[in-house]
Coordinates of C-alpha atoms in Angstrom, one line a residue:
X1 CA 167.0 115.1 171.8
X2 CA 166.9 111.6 170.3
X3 CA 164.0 110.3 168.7
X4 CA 162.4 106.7 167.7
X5 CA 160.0 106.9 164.9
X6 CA 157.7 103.8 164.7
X7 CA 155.7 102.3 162.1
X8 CA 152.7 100.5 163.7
X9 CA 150.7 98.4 160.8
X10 CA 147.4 97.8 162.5
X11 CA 144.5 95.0 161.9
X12 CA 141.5 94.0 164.0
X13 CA 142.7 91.0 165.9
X14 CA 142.9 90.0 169.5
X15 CA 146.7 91.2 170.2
X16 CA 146.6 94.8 168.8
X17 CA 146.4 96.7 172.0
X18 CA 149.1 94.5 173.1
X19 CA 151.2 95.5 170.0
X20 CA 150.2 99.3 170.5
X21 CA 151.8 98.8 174.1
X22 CA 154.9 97.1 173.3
X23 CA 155.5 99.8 170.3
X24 CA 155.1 103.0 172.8
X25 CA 156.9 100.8 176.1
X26 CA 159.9 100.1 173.4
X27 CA 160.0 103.2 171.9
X28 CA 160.7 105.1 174.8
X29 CA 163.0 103.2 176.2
X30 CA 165.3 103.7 173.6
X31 CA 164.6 107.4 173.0
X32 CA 163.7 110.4 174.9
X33 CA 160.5 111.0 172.7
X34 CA 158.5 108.9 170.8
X35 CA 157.2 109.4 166.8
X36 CA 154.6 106.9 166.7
X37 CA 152.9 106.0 163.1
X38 CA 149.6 104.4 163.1
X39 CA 148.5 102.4 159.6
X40 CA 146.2 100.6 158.5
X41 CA 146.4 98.7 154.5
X42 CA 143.3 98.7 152.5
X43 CA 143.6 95.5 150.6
X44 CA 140.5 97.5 148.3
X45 CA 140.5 99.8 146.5
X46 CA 138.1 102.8 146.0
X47 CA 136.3 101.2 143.3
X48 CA 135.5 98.3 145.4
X49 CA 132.2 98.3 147.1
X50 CA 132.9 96.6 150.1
X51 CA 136.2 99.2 150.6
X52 CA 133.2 101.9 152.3
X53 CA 132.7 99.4 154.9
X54 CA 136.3 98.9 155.5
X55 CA 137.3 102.3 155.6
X56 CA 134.6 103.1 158.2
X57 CA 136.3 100.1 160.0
X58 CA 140.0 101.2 159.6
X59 CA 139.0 104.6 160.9
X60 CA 137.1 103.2 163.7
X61 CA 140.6 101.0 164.5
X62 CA 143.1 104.3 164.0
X63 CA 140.5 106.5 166.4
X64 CA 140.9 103.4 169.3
X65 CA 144.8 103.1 168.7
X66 CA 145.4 106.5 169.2
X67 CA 143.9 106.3 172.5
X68 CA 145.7 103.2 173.1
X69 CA 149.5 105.5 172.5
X70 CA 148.0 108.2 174.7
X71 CA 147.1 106.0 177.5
X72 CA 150.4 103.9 177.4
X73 CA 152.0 107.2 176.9
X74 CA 151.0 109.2 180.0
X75 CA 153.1 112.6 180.1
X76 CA 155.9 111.4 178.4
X77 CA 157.0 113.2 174.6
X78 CA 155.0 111.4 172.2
X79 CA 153.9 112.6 168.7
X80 CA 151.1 110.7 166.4
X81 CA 150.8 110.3 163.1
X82 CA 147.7 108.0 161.3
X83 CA 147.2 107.4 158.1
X84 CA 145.1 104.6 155.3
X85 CA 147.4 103.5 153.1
X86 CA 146.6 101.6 149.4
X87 CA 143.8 103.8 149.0
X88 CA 144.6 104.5 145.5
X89 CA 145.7 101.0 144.4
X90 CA 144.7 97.8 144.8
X91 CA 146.8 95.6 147.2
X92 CA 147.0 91.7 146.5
X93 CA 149.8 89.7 148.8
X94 CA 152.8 90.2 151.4
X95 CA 154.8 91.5 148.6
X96 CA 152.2 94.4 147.8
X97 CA 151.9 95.5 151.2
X98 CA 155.7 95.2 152.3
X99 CA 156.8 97.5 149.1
X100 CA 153.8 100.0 150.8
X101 CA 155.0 100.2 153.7
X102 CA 159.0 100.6 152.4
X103 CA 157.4 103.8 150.8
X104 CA 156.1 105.2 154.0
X105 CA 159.4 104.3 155.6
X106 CA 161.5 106.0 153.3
X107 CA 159.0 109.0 153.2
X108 CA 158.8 109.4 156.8
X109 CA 162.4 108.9 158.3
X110 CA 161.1 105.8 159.7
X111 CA 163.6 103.6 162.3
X112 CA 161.5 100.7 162.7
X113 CA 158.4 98.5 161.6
X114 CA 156.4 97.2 165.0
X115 CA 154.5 94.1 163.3
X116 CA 151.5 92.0 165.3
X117 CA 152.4 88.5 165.3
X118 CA 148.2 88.2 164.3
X119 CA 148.6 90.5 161.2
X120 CA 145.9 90.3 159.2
X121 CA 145.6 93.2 156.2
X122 CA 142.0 92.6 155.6
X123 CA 142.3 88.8 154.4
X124 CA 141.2 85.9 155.5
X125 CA 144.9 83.8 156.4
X126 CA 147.4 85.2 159.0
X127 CA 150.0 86.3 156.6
X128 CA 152.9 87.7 159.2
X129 CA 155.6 85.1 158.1
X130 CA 155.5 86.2 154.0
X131 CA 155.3 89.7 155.2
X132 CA 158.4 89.2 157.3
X133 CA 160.6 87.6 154.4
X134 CA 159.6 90.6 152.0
X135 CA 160.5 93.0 154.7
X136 CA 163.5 91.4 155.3
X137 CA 164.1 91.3 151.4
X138 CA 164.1 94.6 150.5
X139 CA 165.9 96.0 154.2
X140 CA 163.2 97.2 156.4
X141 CA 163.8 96.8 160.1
X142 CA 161.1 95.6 161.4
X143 CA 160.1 93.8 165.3
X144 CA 157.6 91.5 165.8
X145 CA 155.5 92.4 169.5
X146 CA 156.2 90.0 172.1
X147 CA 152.4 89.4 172.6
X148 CA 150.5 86.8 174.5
X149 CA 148.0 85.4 172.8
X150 CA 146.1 82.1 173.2
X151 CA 146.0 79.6 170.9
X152 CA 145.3 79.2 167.2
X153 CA 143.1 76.5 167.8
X154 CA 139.9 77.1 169.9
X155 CA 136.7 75.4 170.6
X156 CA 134.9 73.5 167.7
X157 CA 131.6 74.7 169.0
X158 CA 130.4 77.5 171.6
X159 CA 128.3 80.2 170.8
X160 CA 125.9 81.2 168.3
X161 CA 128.8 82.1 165.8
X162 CA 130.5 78.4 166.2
X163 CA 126.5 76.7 165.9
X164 CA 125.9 78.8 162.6
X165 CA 128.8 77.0 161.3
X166 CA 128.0 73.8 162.5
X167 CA 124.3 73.9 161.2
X168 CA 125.5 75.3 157.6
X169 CA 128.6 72.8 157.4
X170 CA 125.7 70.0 158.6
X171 CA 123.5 71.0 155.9
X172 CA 125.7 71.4 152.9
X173 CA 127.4 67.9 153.8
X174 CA 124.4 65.7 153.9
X175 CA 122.9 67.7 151.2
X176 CA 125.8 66.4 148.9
X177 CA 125.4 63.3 150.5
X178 CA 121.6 62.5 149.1
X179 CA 122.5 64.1 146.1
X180 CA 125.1 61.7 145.4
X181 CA 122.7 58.7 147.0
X182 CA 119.4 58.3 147.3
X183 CA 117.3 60.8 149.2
X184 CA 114.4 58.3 149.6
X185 CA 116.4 55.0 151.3
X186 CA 116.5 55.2 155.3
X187 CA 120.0 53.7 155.3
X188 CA 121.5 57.1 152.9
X189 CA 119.3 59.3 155.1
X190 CA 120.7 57.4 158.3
X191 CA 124.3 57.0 157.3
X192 CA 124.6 60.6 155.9
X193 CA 123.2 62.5 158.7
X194 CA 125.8 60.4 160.4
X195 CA 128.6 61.6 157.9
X196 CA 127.4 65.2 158.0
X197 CA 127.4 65.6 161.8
X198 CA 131.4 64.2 161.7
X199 CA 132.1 66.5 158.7
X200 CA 130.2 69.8 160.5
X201 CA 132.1 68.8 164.2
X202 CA 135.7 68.1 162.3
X203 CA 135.6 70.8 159.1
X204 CA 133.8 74.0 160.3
X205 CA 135.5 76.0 161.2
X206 CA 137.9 75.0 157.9
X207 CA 134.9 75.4 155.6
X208 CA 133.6 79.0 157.0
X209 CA 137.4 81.2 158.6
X210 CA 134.4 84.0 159.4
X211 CA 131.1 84.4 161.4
X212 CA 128.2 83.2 158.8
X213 CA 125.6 86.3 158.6
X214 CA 122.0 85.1 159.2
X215 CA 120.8 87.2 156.3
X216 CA 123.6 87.5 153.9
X217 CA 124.4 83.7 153.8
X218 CA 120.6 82.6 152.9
X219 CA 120.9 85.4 149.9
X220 CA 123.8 84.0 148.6
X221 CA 122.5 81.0 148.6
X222 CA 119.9 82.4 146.3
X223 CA 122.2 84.1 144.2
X224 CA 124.1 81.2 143.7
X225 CA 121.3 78.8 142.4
X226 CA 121.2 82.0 140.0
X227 CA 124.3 81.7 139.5
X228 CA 124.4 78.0 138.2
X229 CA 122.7 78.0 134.5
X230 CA 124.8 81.0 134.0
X231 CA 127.7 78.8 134.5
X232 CA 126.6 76.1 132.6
X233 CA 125.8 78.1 129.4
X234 CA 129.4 79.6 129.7
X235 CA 130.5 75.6 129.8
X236 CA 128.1 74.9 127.2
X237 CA 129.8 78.0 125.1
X238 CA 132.9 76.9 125.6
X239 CA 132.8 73.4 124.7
X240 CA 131.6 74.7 121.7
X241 CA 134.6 77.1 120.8
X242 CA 136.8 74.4 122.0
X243 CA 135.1 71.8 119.6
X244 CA 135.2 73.9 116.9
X245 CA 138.9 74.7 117.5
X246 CA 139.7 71.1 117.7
X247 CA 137.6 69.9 114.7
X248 CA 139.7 72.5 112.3
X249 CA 142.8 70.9 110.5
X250 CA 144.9 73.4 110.8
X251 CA 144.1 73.5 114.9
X252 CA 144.2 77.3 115.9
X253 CA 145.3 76.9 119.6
X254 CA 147.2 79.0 121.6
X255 CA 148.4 78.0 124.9
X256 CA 149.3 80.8 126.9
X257 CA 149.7 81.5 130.8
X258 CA 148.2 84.4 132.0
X259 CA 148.1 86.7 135.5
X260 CA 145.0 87.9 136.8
X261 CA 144.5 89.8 139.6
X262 CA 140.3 89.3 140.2
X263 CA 138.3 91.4 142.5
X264 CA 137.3 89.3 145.2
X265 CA 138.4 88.6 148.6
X266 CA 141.1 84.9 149.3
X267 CA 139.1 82.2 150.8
X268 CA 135.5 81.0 149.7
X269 CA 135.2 83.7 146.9
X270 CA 138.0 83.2 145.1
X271 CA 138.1 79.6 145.5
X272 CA 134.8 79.7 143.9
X273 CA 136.2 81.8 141.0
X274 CA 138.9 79.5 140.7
X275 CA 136.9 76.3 140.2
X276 CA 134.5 78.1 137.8
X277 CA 137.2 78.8 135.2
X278 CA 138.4 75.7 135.7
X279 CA 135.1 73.9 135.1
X280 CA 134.8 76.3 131.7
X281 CA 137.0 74.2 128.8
X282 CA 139.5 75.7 127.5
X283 CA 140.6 77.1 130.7
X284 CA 142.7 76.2 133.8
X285 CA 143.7 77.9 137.2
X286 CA 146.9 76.7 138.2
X287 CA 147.5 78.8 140.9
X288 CA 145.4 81.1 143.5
X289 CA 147.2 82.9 145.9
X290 CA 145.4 85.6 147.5
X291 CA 143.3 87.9 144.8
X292 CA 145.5 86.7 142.1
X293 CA 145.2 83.8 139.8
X294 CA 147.2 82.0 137.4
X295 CA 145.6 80.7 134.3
X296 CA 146.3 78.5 131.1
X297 CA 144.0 79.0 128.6
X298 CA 143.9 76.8 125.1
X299 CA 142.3 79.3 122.8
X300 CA 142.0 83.1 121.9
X301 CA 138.5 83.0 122.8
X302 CA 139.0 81.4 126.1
X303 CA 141.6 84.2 127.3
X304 CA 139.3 87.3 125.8
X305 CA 136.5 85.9 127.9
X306 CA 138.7 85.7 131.2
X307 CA 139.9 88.9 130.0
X308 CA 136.1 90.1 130.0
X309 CA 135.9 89.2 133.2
X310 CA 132.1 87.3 132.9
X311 CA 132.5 84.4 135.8
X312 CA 134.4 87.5 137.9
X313 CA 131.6 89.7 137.8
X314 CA 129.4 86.9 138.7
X315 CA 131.0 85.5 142.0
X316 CA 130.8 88.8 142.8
X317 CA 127.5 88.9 142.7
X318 CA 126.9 85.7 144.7
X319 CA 129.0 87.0 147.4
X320 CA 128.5 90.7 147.3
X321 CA 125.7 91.8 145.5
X322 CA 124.1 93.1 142.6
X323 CA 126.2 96.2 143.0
X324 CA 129.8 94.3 143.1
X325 CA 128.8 93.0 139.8
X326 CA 129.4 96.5 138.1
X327 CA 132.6 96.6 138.7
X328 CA 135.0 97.3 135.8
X329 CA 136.7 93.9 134.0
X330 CA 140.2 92.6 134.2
X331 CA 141.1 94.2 130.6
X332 CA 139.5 97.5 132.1
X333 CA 141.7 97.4 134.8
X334 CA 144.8 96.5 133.6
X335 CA 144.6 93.6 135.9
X336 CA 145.1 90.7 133.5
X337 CA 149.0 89.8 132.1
X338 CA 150.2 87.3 130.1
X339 CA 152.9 85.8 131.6
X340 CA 153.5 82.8 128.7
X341 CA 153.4 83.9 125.2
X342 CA 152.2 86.8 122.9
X343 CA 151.7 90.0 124.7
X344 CA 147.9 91.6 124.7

């Protein structure tokens, strides 16, 4: 009796069911039973605090997909199989999570890779187009689901999700507005409400890609105005060693590239880490791409303290908690890699 064994990648977006559907309708019309493999990729890992929340989630997500196979299923020969996959390791970008799922192919006997067009492995970009071209690079058959979905593009405001936005986007636009003006004219109070509403109606969706959290967006507001004289003083501190470097005849710098892969989430977070280092002399972020950064730093100093892992530790508090902030460092991990010069 032939059989079709399926790999089914799963994320919460608007055309899983569909993808379930299309993997069971597919799979047995090309076999007499069906070997269907439900996964989902934890982009943390267990040392992560958010990675609880997400495992409850995933879980949550496998239960409902198995019904899903059953009900499309009916009495026809159907076996399922679910599993969390990354558990143990810390996933970054497509290349991470198509070498993953090669392993489960090769360990299961898979035949094909059923992908959502909306795949998204816990991150905040739709990421189905890199994933594709490192599937396709290291030979793993894979079909995307024929799915219809509406657009990407949707309504700039409806709902209290799209007002939360709106309001936030409003107030952090005309806030910068006065700053850089002068709070107590009419005409920068008129003209930057004016600026703000255009910015909040055009960019907010851009500025906030999730639902803003009535109580956890207020307290990372106060954790961030915490947040700023500890990054001054690491500015202040490095201007210093930089000075000092600079003012030496002999001029003990060392530029060096180096890899890190930091412990917070694409999107506002890491932007936010990457602006910080950049903002701390000495240092530079050339490139962010998902969790993992690409720095030049001038100086010894400036690479043991991005080793350290200070400024990580610290978004993570703003974003996450007190809690996130006891995470482990990047020379802890193993997650930092010089790429350009000396090795560590």
């Amino acid at each position: 009796m032939a059989v079709e064994r399926l790999l089914v990648p799963l994320s919460d977006t608007v055309t899983v069911r569909q993808t379930v559907g299309y993997a069971v309708q597919s799979g047995l019309e090309s076999a007499d039973s069906l070997e269907c493999h439900l996964v989902v990729a934890m982009p943390y890992d267990a040392d992560v605090p958010e990675s609880e929340q997400y495992s409850e989630d995933a879980n949550g997500l496998l239960s409902r997909a198995r019904n899903w196979v059953e009900e499309d299923a009916g009495d026809a020969d159907v076996t399922i199989e679910t599993a969390m996959l990354g558990t143990d390791e810390y996933l970054f970008g497509p290349r991470d999570y198509a070498e993953i799922f090669d392993a489960y192919v090769d360990e299961h006997g898979i035949d094909r890779v059923v992908l959502d067009p909306e795949y998204q492995p816990g991150v905040t970009a739709q990421m189905l187009q890199p994933l594709e071209r490192e599937l396709e690079r290291i030979g793993v058959a894979y079909d995307e689901a024929p799915v219809e979905r509406s657009a990407r593009r949707g309504r700039l405001a409806g709902g209290t999700e799209d007002f939360d936005r709106l309001f936030a986007t409003f107030l952090l636009s005309y806030g910068f507005y006065l700053v850089l003006g002068d709070p107590t004219y009419w005409f920068d109070l008129l003209t930057g409400a004016a600026v703000a509403g255009i910015v909040a109606v055009s960019l907010a969706r851009v500025t906030f890609t999730v639902p803003l959290d009535r109580v956890q967006s207020p307290l990372r507001i106060v954790r961030f105005t915490i947040y700023i004289p500890y990054l001054l003083w690491e500015i202040v501190k490095a201007n210093l060693a930089v000075s000092a470097v600079i003012l030496r005849p002999s001029m003990p710098i060392e530029p060096t590239l180096t890899r890190v892969n930091s412990r917070v989430r694409s999107g506002l977070p890491l932007l936010a880490l990457a602006n910080s280092i950049t903002l701390t002399p000495g240092t530079l972020t050339v490139r962010a791409t998902n969790q993992q950064l690409l720095v030049h730093t001038l100086i010894p100093t400036a690479r043991d303290d991005l080793f350290d892992g200070g400024l990580e530790r610290a978004i993570r508090f703003v974003f996450y908690g007190r809690d996130s902030a006891a995470i482990p460092s990047p020379r802890e991990r193993g997650d930092a890699e010089i790429v350009g010069g000396d090795e560590l």
